[in-house]
Amino acid sequence: MTHPANGSTNSERVVIFDTTLRDGEQSPGASMTLEEKLEVADLLDLLGVDIIEAGFPIASPGDFESVSEVARRVKNATVAGLARASEKDIDRCAEALREAKRARIHTFISTSPVHMKYKLQMEPERVLELVASSVTRARNHVADVEWSAEDGTRTEIDFLCRCVETAIKAGATTINIPDTVGYTTPTEYEALFRMVRERVPNSDKAIFSVHCHDDLGLAVANSLAGVRGGARQVECTINGLGERAGNAAMEEVVMALKTRHDALPYHTNIDAKLLTRASKLVSAVTSFPVQYNKAIVGRNAFAHESGIHQDGMLKNTHTYEIMTPESVGVSKTSLVMGKHSGRHAFREKLKELGYDLGENALQDAFNRFKDLADRKKFVYDEDLIALVDDEIVTAHDHIKVLALMVMAGTQGPQSAALTLDIDGDKVTHQATGNGPVDAIFNAIKALAPHEATLELYQVHAVTEGTDAQAEVSVRLSEDGKSVTGRGADPDTLVASARAYVSALNKLILKRGRAKPEAMQAV
Ligand code: KIV
Ligand code: ZN
């Protein structure tokens, strides 16, 4: 049996297990379409991620399909699927992973007193039996099996050690002790790994893994502490996406190990120069904006505002920069092209920004670039990224915005005349509303009737200046599920219409790919 961490000649290599497509997608409103998931999986593979957790195959037919597609397509990384400790879950997971070059089944069960008593309603001895039977069943399908003790950090240590020993005996090759509720502290988590590895007699037969949630803002610190305690796999997500406050952010873990190699002598296989691009892609497809002051990938992460800092930077960048923007793939904001730039130059620029579009997508993006260059004096890298991300997200949409005319101002009622393309049918409606955005949303509702509730409407500017593109996020919820759509355009109202329609398209896909009656063009 080989394992990425064991295979390395350097014993201090840390394996990166990315769960953006599973734990990240569980974040309310962060759902992705199949095409978006494939786009993210391709980039994770390029980044050098060792294991991509692609989803939870038993959860829905859509999840099953996306795990199978990712498994079929990924070239280098191991593809993992999640399964509860049940035969049905594990068999379905194995089926989804059938075409993977390297497959891992990740099975889990809760081990803490509170979870066993209230959630599982099982006695500890029954849980122990399930640990053995679930890992055994998974091992009958694949050689690479990860077992997780859900709520591991609130589990009694003696019981945790018995579970870990049982899982390894049954054939688990990776043991994950998650901090499911973001409760632990760095000192405690490091000690936990040391203790479990010391007390479990067969602990040397498996790789130990950290999986931390950020409820107290400690996910990255706890993950690094777990590594110090002997874990050699870190489970994380791009932008720290994930349940509640999220998971440990991959970019922060990777750059902490790189920048403070003196204090943390471990390395990963991640190509850090792709971290910014990965952050932007995940933000675009989930429509989750990245906090401006977010470490590593936030817009202000390398900005120096005060005079004293700027003066220091001009004299020597080491005065205020512990890593270079280039090391994480940030290029200086630059004027890219004007309206006279050709298709060839456009394609080259996109390549430089890390995009490799197919012919049709390239042509569509080029048309939008020409339109943008006509309307906006300076077109920056950020403008192109917003435009192309928008194109990727909308390429397979059922509903598209074709035209919009708005009457706004002090004299109400404000109105919007909107034309949509709904599965090839061109439909128009004029609606009024309490302000132009309300009028647009009412027009969309009339053309594509639905019961979804608007949960969030948010606008931000992509670059500076009054002609900057607006990036709008809209979150809709229906039957307890929420989705977020995003739209970009120099006209805030057009961006708003695009964002609402993008969210609606995601809802249609969430309903199971069948186009419901209510969505027929009227
Ligand atoms: O947070 C958690 O415990 C999980 C497990 C399924 C690994 O996500
Ligand atoms: Zn989790």
Coordinates of C-alpha atoms and ligand atoms in Angstrom, one line a residue:
M1 CA 0.0 0.0 0.0
T2 CA 1.4 3.4 -0.9
H3 CA 0.2 6.7 0.5
P4 CA 1.2 10.1 -0.9
A5 CA 2.8 11.1 2.4
N6 CA 4.7 7.8 2.8
G7 CA 5.7 7.9 -0.8
S8 CA 7.7 11.1 -0.3
T9 CA 11.4 10.9 0.4
N10 CA 10.9 13.8 2.7
S11 CA 9.1 12.6 5.9
E12 CA 7.9 16.1 6.6
R13 CA 5.6 16.3 3.6
V14 CA 2.0 17.2 4.4
V15 CA -0.8 15.9 2.2
I16 CA -3.5 18.4 1.2
F17 CA -7.0 17.0 1.2
D18 CA -9.3 19.6 -0.3
T19 CA -13.0 19.5 0.6
T20 CA -14.3 22.6 -1.2
L21 CA -16.6 20.5 -3.3
R22 CA -18.0 18.6 -0.3
D23 CA -17.8 20.5 3.1
G24 CA -17.4 23.8 1.2
E25 CA -20.5 23.2 -0.8
Q26 CA -22.5 22.4 2.3
S27 CA -22.2 26.1 3.2
P28 CA -25.7 27.6 2.9
G29 CA -26.0 29.3 -0.5
A30 CA -22.7 28.0 -1.8
S31 CA -24.1 25.3 -4.1
M32 CA -22.3 24.8 -7.4
T33 CA -23.6 23.4 -10.7
L34 CA -21.9 20.3 -12.2
E35 CA -20.0 22.4 -14.7
E36 CA -18.8 24.7 -12.0
K37 CA -17.7 21.7 -9.9
L38 CA -15.7 20.3 -12.8
E39 CA -14.1 23.7 -13.4
V40 CA -13.0 23.8 -9.7
A41 CA -11.9 20.2 -9.7
D42 CA -9.6 20.8 -12.8
L43 CA -8.0 23.8 -11.0
L44 CA -7.5 21.9 -7.7
D45 CA -5.8 19.1 -9.7
L46 CA -3.6 21.8 -11.4
L47 CA -2.8 23.3 -8.0
G48 CA -1.3 20.0 -6.8
V49 CA -4.0 19.0 -4.3
D50 CA -3.3 15.4 -3.3
I51 CA -6.9 14.4 -2.6
I52 CA -10.1 16.1 -3.9
E53 CA -13.2 15.2 -1.9
A54 CA -15.7 15.6 -4.6
G55 CA -19.0 15.1 -2.7
F56 CA -21.3 12.8 -0.8
P57 CA -22.7 10.4 -3.5
I58 CA -25.7 9.1 -1.5
A59 CA -26.9 12.6 -0.7
S60 CA -28.6 13.2 -4.1
P61 CA -28.5 12.1 -7.8
G62 CA -26.7 15.4 -8.5
D63 CA -24.0 14.7 -5.9
F64 CA -23.6 11.1 -7.3
E65 CA -23.2 12.5 -10.8
S66 CA -20.7 15.2 -9.8
V67 CA -18.5 12.7 -7.9
S68 CA -18.5 10.3 -10.9
E69 CA -17.7 13.1 -13.3
V70 CA -14.9 14.4 -11.2
A71 CA -13.6 10.9 -10.7
R72 CA -13.6 10.3 -14.5
R73 CA -11.8 13.5 -15.3
V74 CA -9.2 14.2 -12.6
K75 CA -5.7 13.2 -13.8
N76 CA -3.4 13.4 -10.8
A77 CA -5.2 13.7 -7.5
T78 CA -6.9 10.9 -5.6
V79 CA -10.7 11.5 -5.7
A80 CA -12.6 10.9 -2.5
G81 CA -16.3 10.4 -1.8
L82 CA -18.0 10.7 1.6
A83 CA -20.1 7.9 3.1
R84 CA -21.8 7.3 6.4
A85 CA -21.2 4.0 8.2
S86 CA -23.9 2.2 6.2
E87 CA -23.6 -0.4 3.5
K88 CA -25.8 1.6 1.1
D89 CA -23.7 4.8 1.5
I90 CA -20.4 2.9 1.0
D91 CA -21.6 0.9 -2.0
R92 CA -23.0 4.0 -3.7
C93 CA -19.8 5.9 -3.0
A94 CA -17.7 3.1 -4.5
E95 CA -20.0 3.1 -7.6
A96 CA -19.5 6.9 -8.0
L97 CA -15.7 6.4 -7.8
R98 CA -15.5 3.5 -10.2
E99 CA -13.7 5.4 -13.0
A100 CA -11.2 7.2 -10.8
K101 CA -7.6 6.6 -11.4
R102 CA -7.0 6.7 -7.7
A103 CA -10.1 6.4 -5.4
R104 CA -10.6 6.9 -1.7
I105 CA -13.7 6.1 0.3
H106 CA -14.1 8.4 3.3
T107 CA -16.4 7.0 5.9
F108 CA -17.3 8.5 9.2
I109 CA -19.4 8.1 12.3
S110 CA -19.9 10.3 15.4
T111 CA -18.0 9.2 18.5
S112 CA -18.7 12.0 21.1
P113 CA -21.2 11.3 23.9
V114 CA -23.5 14.1 22.8
H115 CA -23.6 12.9 19.2
M116 CA -24.0 9.2 20.0
K117 CA -26.8 9.8 22.5
Y118 CA -28.9 12.4 20.7
K119 CA -27.9 12.2 17.0
L120 CA -27.2 8.5 16.5
Q121 CA -29.2 7.2 19.5
M122 CA -26.7 4.4 19.8
E123 CA -24.6 2.8 22.5
P124 CA -20.8 3.2 22.2
E125 CA -20.4 -0.5 21.6
R126 CA -22.7 -0.4 18.6
V127 CA -20.7 2.6 17.2
L128 CA -17.6 0.5 17.6
E129 CA -19.2 -2.4 15.7
L130 CA -20.1 0.0 12.9
V131 CA -16.5 1.4 12.7
A132 CA -15.3 -2.1 12.0
S133 CA -18.0 -3.1 9.6
S134 CA -18.0 0.2 7.6
V135 CA -14.2 0.3 7.1
T136 CA -14.1 -3.4 6.2
R137 CA -16.8 -2.9 3.6
A138 CA -15.0 0.2 2.2
R139 CA -11.8 -1.8 2.0
N140 CA -13.6 -4.5 0.0
H141 CA -14.1 -1.8 -2.7
V142 CA -10.9 0.2 -2.6
A143 CA -7.4 0.1 -1.0
D144 CA -7.5 3.7 0.2
V145 CA -9.9 4.2 3.0
E146 CA -10.2 7.2 5.3
W147 CA -12.1 6.9 8.6
S148 CA -13.3 10.0 10.5
A149 CA -14.4 10.2 14.1
E150 CA -17.1 12.9 13.8
D151 CA -17.0 15.4 16.7
G152 CA -13.6 13.8 17.5
T153 CA -12.4 16.7 19.7
R154 CA -15.4 16.2 22.1
T155 CA -14.9 12.4 22.3
E156 CA -13.7 10.7 25.4
I157 CA -10.1 9.8 24.8
D158 CA -10.3 6.1 25.8
F159 CA -13.2 5.6 23.4
L160 CA -11.5 7.6 20.7
C161 CA -8.4 5.4 20.9
R162 CA -10.5 2.2 20.8
C163 CA -12.3 3.5 17.7
V164 CA -9.0 4.5 16.0
E165 CA -7.4 1.1 16.7
T166 CA -10.5 -0.7 15.4
A167 CA -10.6 1.4 12.2
I168 CA -6.9 0.7 11.5
K169 CA -7.3 -3.0 12.2
A170 CA -10.2 -3.1 9.7
G171 CA -8.0 -1.5 7.1
A172 CA -8.3 2.3 7.3
T173 CA -5.2 3.9 5.8
T174 CA -6.0 7.5 7.0
I175 CA -7.5 8.4 10.3
N176 CA -9.1 11.8 10.6
I177 CA -9.9 13.4 14.0
P178 CA -12.1 16.4 13.1
D179 CA -12.8 19.4 15.2
T180 CA -16.4 19.3 13.8
V181 CA -17.8 22.1 15.9
G182 CA -14.7 24.3 15.9
Y183 CA -14.2 23.9 19.7
T184 CA -10.6 22.9 20.3
T185 CA -7.5 25.1 20.9
P186 CA -4.1 24.6 19.3
T187 CA -2.4 23.3 22.5
E188 CA -5.2 20.8 23.1
Y189 CA -5.4 19.6 19.5
E190 CA -1.6 19.0 19.2
A191 CA -1.7 17.1 22.5
L192 CA -4.7 15.0 21.2
F193 CA -2.7 13.8 18.2
R194 CA 0.4 13.0 20.3
M195 CA -1.7 11.1 22.8
V196 CA -3.7 9.1 20.2
R197 CA -0.6 8.2 18.2
E198 CA 1.2 7.1 21.4
R199 CA -1.6 5.1 22.9
V200 CA -3.0 3.3 19.8
P201 CA -0.8 0.3 19.3
N202 CA -1.2 0.1 15.5
S203 CA -1.1 3.9 14.9
D204 CA 2.0 3.7 12.7
K205 CA -0.1 1.9 10.1
A206 CA -2.1 5.0 9.1
I207 CA -1.7 8.6 8.3
F208 CA -3.4 11.0 10.7
S209 CA -5.4 13.9 9.5
V210 CA -6.7 17.2 10.8
H211 CA -10.1 18.7 9.8
C212 CA -10.9 21.9 11.6
H213 CA -13.9 24.2 11.5
D214 CA -13.6 27.9 12.2
D215 CA -16.3 28.7 14.7
L216 CA -13.8 30.4 17.0
G217 CA -11.5 31.6 14.2
L218 CA -8.9 28.9 15.1
A219 CA -9.2 26.5 12.2
V220 CA -5.9 27.2 10.6
A221 CA -4.0 27.5 13.9
N222 CA -5.5 24.2 15.1
S223 CA -4.7 22.5 11.8
L224 CA -1.0 23.6 12.1
A225 CA -1.0 22.4 15.7
G226 CA -2.3 19.0 14.7
V227 CA 0.5 18.8 12.2
R228 CA 3.0 19.5 15.0
G229 CA 1.3 16.7 16.9
G230 CA 2.0 14.2 14.1
A231 CA -0.8 14.6 11.6
R232 CA 0.4 14.5 8.0
Q233 CA -2.8 15.3 6.2
V234 CA -4.6 18.7 6.3
E235 CA -8.3 18.9 5.2
C236 CA -9.1 22.3 4.0
T237 CA -11.1 24.4 1.5
I238 CA -10.4 27.3 -0.8
N239 CA -11.3 30.6 0.9
G240 CA -12.1 28.7 4.0
L241 CA -15.6 27.9 2.6
G242 CA -17.6 25.3 4.6
E243 CA -20.3 24.6 7.2
R244 CA -21.1 27.5 9.4
A245 CA -17.9 29.6 9.9
G246 CA -16.2 27.4 7.4
N247 CA -13.2 25.1 7.3
A248 CA -9.4 25.8 7.5
A249 CA -8.5 27.9 4.5
M250 CA -6.0 26.1 2.2
E251 CA -4.2 29.2 1.1
E252 CA -3.5 30.2 4.7
V253 CA -2.3 26.7 5.7
V254 CA 0.0 26.5 2.6
M255 CA 1.4 30.0 2.9
A256 CA 2.0 29.6 6.7
L257 CA 4.0 26.4 6.0
K258 CA 6.0 28.2 3.2
T259 CA 6.6 31.5 4.9
R260 CA 7.3 30.1 8.4
H261 CA 9.2 27.0 7.3
D262 CA 11.7 27.9 10.1
A263 CA 9.0 27.3 12.8
L264 CA 6.9 24.8 10.8
P265 CA 9.3 22.5 8.9
Y266 CA 6.8 20.8 6.6
H267 CA 6.0 21.2 3.0
T268 CA 3.1 20.6 0.6
N269 CA 2.8 19.9 -3.1
I270 CA 0.7 23.0 -3.8
D271 CA 1.7 25.5 -6.5
A272 CA 1.1 28.6 -4.4
K273 CA 1.1 30.8 -7.6
L274 CA -2.3 29.4 -8.4
L275 CA -3.9 30.2 -5.0
T276 CA -5.3 33.6 -6.0
R277 CA -6.8 32.2 -9.2
A278 CA -8.4 29.3 -7.2
S279 CA -9.8 31.8 -4.7
K280 CA -11.3 33.9 -7.5
L281 CA -12.8 30.9 -9.2
V282 CA -14.4 29.5 -6.1
S283 CA -15.7 33.0 -5.1
A284 CA -17.2 33.4 -8.6
V285 CA -18.9 30.0 -8.8
T286 CA -20.3 30.1 -5.3
S287 CA -21.0 33.8 -5.4
F288 CA -19.4 34.1 -2.0
P289 CA -17.4 37.4 -2.0
V290 CA -13.9 37.2 -0.4
Q291 CA -13.6 39.4 2.6
Y292 CA -11.3 42.4 1.6
N293 CA -8.9 41.8 4.5
K294 CA -8.8 38.0 4.1
A295 CA -5.3 36.7 4.6
I296 CA -3.4 35.7 1.4
V297 CA -6.3 36.2 -1.1
G298 CA -8.2 39.3 0.1
R299 CA -8.2 42.4 -2.1
N300 CA -6.2 44.3 0.6
A301 CA -3.8 41.5 1.6
F302 CA -0.9 43.2 -0.2
A303 CA -2.2 46.8 -0.1
H304 CA -0.2 49.4 1.8
E305 CA -2.2 52.5 2.6
S306 CA -0.5 54.6 5.2
G307 CA 2.3 57.0 4.3
I308 CA 4.7 55.4 6.7
H309 CA 4.1 51.9 5.3
Q310 CA 4.3 53.2 1.7
D311 CA 7.6 55.0 2.5
G312 CA 9.0 51.8 4.0
M313 CA 7.9 49.7 1.0
L314 CA 9.6 52.0 -1.4
K315 CA 12.9 51.7 0.5
N316 CA 12.6 47.9 0.9
T317 CA 9.6 45.7 0.4
H318 CA 10.7 43.5 3.4
T319 CA 9.7 46.3 5.7
Y320 CA 6.0 45.4 5.5
E321 CA 5.8 42.3 3.3
I322 CA 6.5 38.8 4.7
M323 CA 5.7 37.2 1.3
T324 CA 5.5 38.7 -2.2
P325 CA 2.1 39.1 -3.9
E326 CA 3.7 37.3 -6.9
S327 CA 4.3 34.2 -4.7
V328 CA 0.5 33.7 -4.5
G329 CA -0.2 34.7 -8.1
V330 CA -1.1 38.3 -7.6
S331 CA 0.0 40.4 -10.5
K332 CA 0.1 44.2 -10.2
T333 CA -3.1 45.8 -11.4
S334 CA -2.5 46.6 -15.0
L335 CA -4.2 48.2 -17.9
V336 CA -4.8 45.3 -20.2
M337 CA -6.3 46.2 -23.5
G338 CA -8.4 48.7 -25.2
K339 CA -11.2 48.4 -27.7
H340 CA -8.8 47.9 -30.6
S341 CA -7.2 44.8 -29.1
G342 CA -7.8 41.7 -31.2
R343 CA -8.9 38.2 -30.5
H344 CA -5.4 36.8 -30.4
A345 CA -4.2 39.3 -27.8
F346 CA -7.3 38.7 -25.8
R347 CA -6.7 34.9 -25.8
E348 CA -3.0 35.5 -24.8
K349 CA -4.1 37.8 -21.9
L350 CA -6.6 35.2 -20.7
K351 CA -3.9 32.5 -20.7
E352 CA -1.7 34.8 -18.7
L353 CA -4.5 35.2 -16.2
G354 CA -4.8 31.4 -16.1
Y355 CA -7.9 30.8 -18.3
D356 CA -7.9 28.3 -21.1
L357 CA -11.4 28.7 -22.7
G358 CA -12.8 26.5 -25.5
E359 CA -13.5 28.2 -28.9
N360 CA -17.2 29.0 -28.2
A361 CA -16.6 30.3 -24.7
L362 CA -13.7 32.4 -25.9
Q363 CA -15.8 34.0 -28.7
D364 CA -18.6 34.8 -26.2
A365 CA -16.1 36.3 -23.7
F366 CA -14.4 38.3 -26.5
N367 CA -17.8 39.7 -27.6
R368 CA -18.5 40.8 -24.1
F369 CA -15.0 42.3 -23.8
K370 CA -15.5 44.4 -26.9
D371 CA -18.8 45.6 -25.5
L372 CA -17.1 46.4 -22.2
A373 CA -14.2 48.2 -23.9
D374 CA -16.7 50.4 -25.7
R375 CA -18.3 51.4 -22.5
K376 CA -15.4 51.5 -20.1
K377 CA -12.3 53.8 -20.5
F378 CA -9.8 51.4 -18.9
V379 CA -10.1 47.7 -18.9
Y380 CA -8.1 46.1 -16.1
D381 CA -7.1 42.5 -15.3
E382 CA -9.9 42.4 -12.6
D383 CA -12.5 43.5 -15.2
L384 CA -11.4 40.6 -17.4
I385 CA -11.5 38.1 -14.6
A386 CA -15.0 39.3 -13.6
L387 CA -16.2 39.0 -17.2
V388 CA -14.8 35.6 -17.9
D389 CA -15.9 34.2 -14.5
D390 CA -19.4 35.5 -15.4
E391 CA -19.2 33.8 -18.8
I392 CA -18.1 30.4 -17.3
V393 CA -20.9 30.6 -14.7
T394 CA -23.7 31.5 -17.3
A395 CA -22.6 29.3 -20.2
H396 CA -25.1 26.5 -19.6
D397 CA -28.0 28.5 -18.2
H398 CA -31.6 27.9 -19.1
I399 CA -32.5 31.5 -18.7
K400 CA -30.4 34.4 -20.0
V401 CA -30.8 38.2 -19.9
L402 CA -31.2 39.6 -23.4
A403 CA -32.2 43.2 -22.9
L404 CA -33.2 45.6 -20.1
M405 CA -34.6 49.1 -20.1
V406 CA -35.2 50.9 -16.8
M407 CA -37.1 54.0 -15.8
A408 CA -35.7 55.3 -12.5
G409 CA -35.6 58.6 -10.6
T410 CA -37.5 60.7 -8.1
Q411 CA -40.8 60.4 -10.0
G412 CA -42.2 56.9 -9.3
P413 CA -43.3 54.3 -10.0
Q414 CA -40.0 53.0 -11.3
S415 CA -40.3 50.4 -14.1
A416 CA -38.3 47.8 -16.0
A417 CA -38.9 46.4 -19.4
L418 CA -37.0 43.1 -19.5
T419 CA -36.4 40.5 -22.3
L420 CA -35.2 37.1 -21.3
D421 CA -34.2 34.0 -23.3
I422 CA -35.9 31.0 -21.6
D423 CA -34.6 27.8 -23.2
G424 CA -34.5 29.5 -26.6
D425 CA -37.8 31.4 -26.3
K426 CA -37.5 35.2 -26.3
V427 CA -40.0 36.7 -23.8
T428 CA -40.6 40.3 -22.7
H429 CA -42.4 41.9 -19.7
Q430 CA -42.7 45.3 -18.2
A431 CA -43.1 45.6 -14.5
T432 CA -43.1 48.4 -11.9
G433 CA -41.6 48.3 -8.4
N434 CA -40.5 50.1 -5.4
G435 CA -37.3 51.3 -7.0
P436 CA -35.6 50.0 -10.2
V437 CA -34.1 46.8 -8.7
D438 CA -37.5 45.8 -7.3
A439 CA -39.0 46.5 -10.8
I440 CA -36.4 44.3 -12.5
F441 CA -37.0 41.4 -10.0
N442 CA -40.7 41.7 -10.4
A443 CA -40.3 41.5 -14.2
I444 CA -38.2 38.3 -13.8
K445 CA -40.8 36.8 -11.5
A446 CA -43.5 37.5 -14.1
L447 CA -41.5 35.9 -16.9
A448 CA -40.3 32.9 -14.8
P449 CA -42.8 32.4 -12.0
H450 CA -41.3 30.9 -8.8
E451 CA -41.8 30.9 -5.1
A452 CA -38.2 31.5 -4.0
T453 CA -37.5 34.2 -1.4
L454 CA -34.9 36.8 -1.8
E455 CA -32.4 36.5 1.1
L456 CA -29.6 38.7 0.1
Y457 CA -28.8 41.5 -2.4
Q458 CA -25.3 42.8 -2.4
V459 CA -23.3 45.1 -4.7
H460 CA -19.6 45.9 -4.9
A461 CA -17.3 47.5 -7.5
V462 CA -14.7 45.4 -9.3
T463 CA -12.3 48.3 -9.7
E464 CA -12.2 52.0 -8.9
G465 CA -13.9 54.9 -10.7
T466 CA -17.5 55.7 -11.6
D467 CA -17.4 53.5 -14.7
A468 CA -16.2 50.4 -12.7
Q469 CA -18.0 47.2 -13.3
A470 CA -20.6 46.4 -10.6
E471 CA -20.5 42.8 -9.2
V472 CA -23.9 41.9 -7.7
S473 CA -24.7 38.8 -5.6
V474 CA -28.3 37.6 -5.1
R475 CA -29.2 34.8 -2.8
L476 CA -32.6 33.0 -3.2
S477 CA -34.1 30.3 -1.0
E478 CA -36.7 27.7 -1.7
D479 CA -37.8 24.7 0.3
G480 CA -35.0 25.3 2.8
K481 CA -32.3 25.3 0.1
S482 CA -30.5 28.5 -0.8
V483 CA -28.4 29.3 -3.8
T484 CA -26.4 32.4 -4.7
G485 CA -26.1 34.0 -8.2
R486 CA -23.7 36.6 -9.4
G487 CA -23.6 39.1 -12.2
A488 CA -21.1 41.6 -13.4
D489 CA -21.6 44.7 -15.7
P490 CA -20.7 48.4 -15.7
D491 CA -24.5 49.0 -15.3
T492 CA -25.5 48.0 -11.8
L493 CA -29.0 47.3 -12.8
V494 CA -28.0 44.9 -15.6
A495 CA -25.6 43.2 -13.2
S496 CA -28.6 42.9 -10.7
A497 CA -30.8 41.3 -13.4
R498 CA -28.0 38.9 -14.3
A499 CA -27.3 38.0 -10.7
Y500 CA -31.0 37.2 -10.0
V501 CA -31.3 35.1 -13.2
S502 CA -28.1 33.3 -12.3
A503 CA -29.5 32.3 -8.9
L504 CA -32.7 31.2 -10.6
N505 CA -30.8 29.0 -13.0
K506 CA -29.1 27.3 -10.0
L507 CA -32.5 26.7 -8.4
I508 CA -33.7 25.0 -11.6
L509 CA -30.6 22.7 -11.5
K510 CA -31.1 22.0 -7.8
R511 CA -34.7 20.9 -8.5
G512 CA -33.1 18.0 -10.3
R513 CA -32.4 19.2 -13.8
A514 CA -36.0 18.7 -14.9
K515 CA -37.5 22.0 -16.0
P516 CA -40.6 22.5 -13.8
E517 CA -44.0 23.8 -15.2
A518 CA -43.6 27.1 -13.4
M519 CA -40.5 27.8 -15.4
Q520 CA -42.0 27.5 -18.8
A521 CA -41.7 30.7 -20.9
V522 CA -44.9 32.7 -20.8
Ligands
KIV1 O1 -16.6 18.3 10.2 C1 -16.7 17.0 10.2 O2 -16.7 16.3 11.1 C2 -16.8 16.4 8.8 C3 -16.7 15.0 8.7 C4 -17.7 14.4 7.8 C5 -15.3 14.6 8.4 O3 -17.0 17.2 7.9
ZN2 ZN -16.4 19.3 8.3

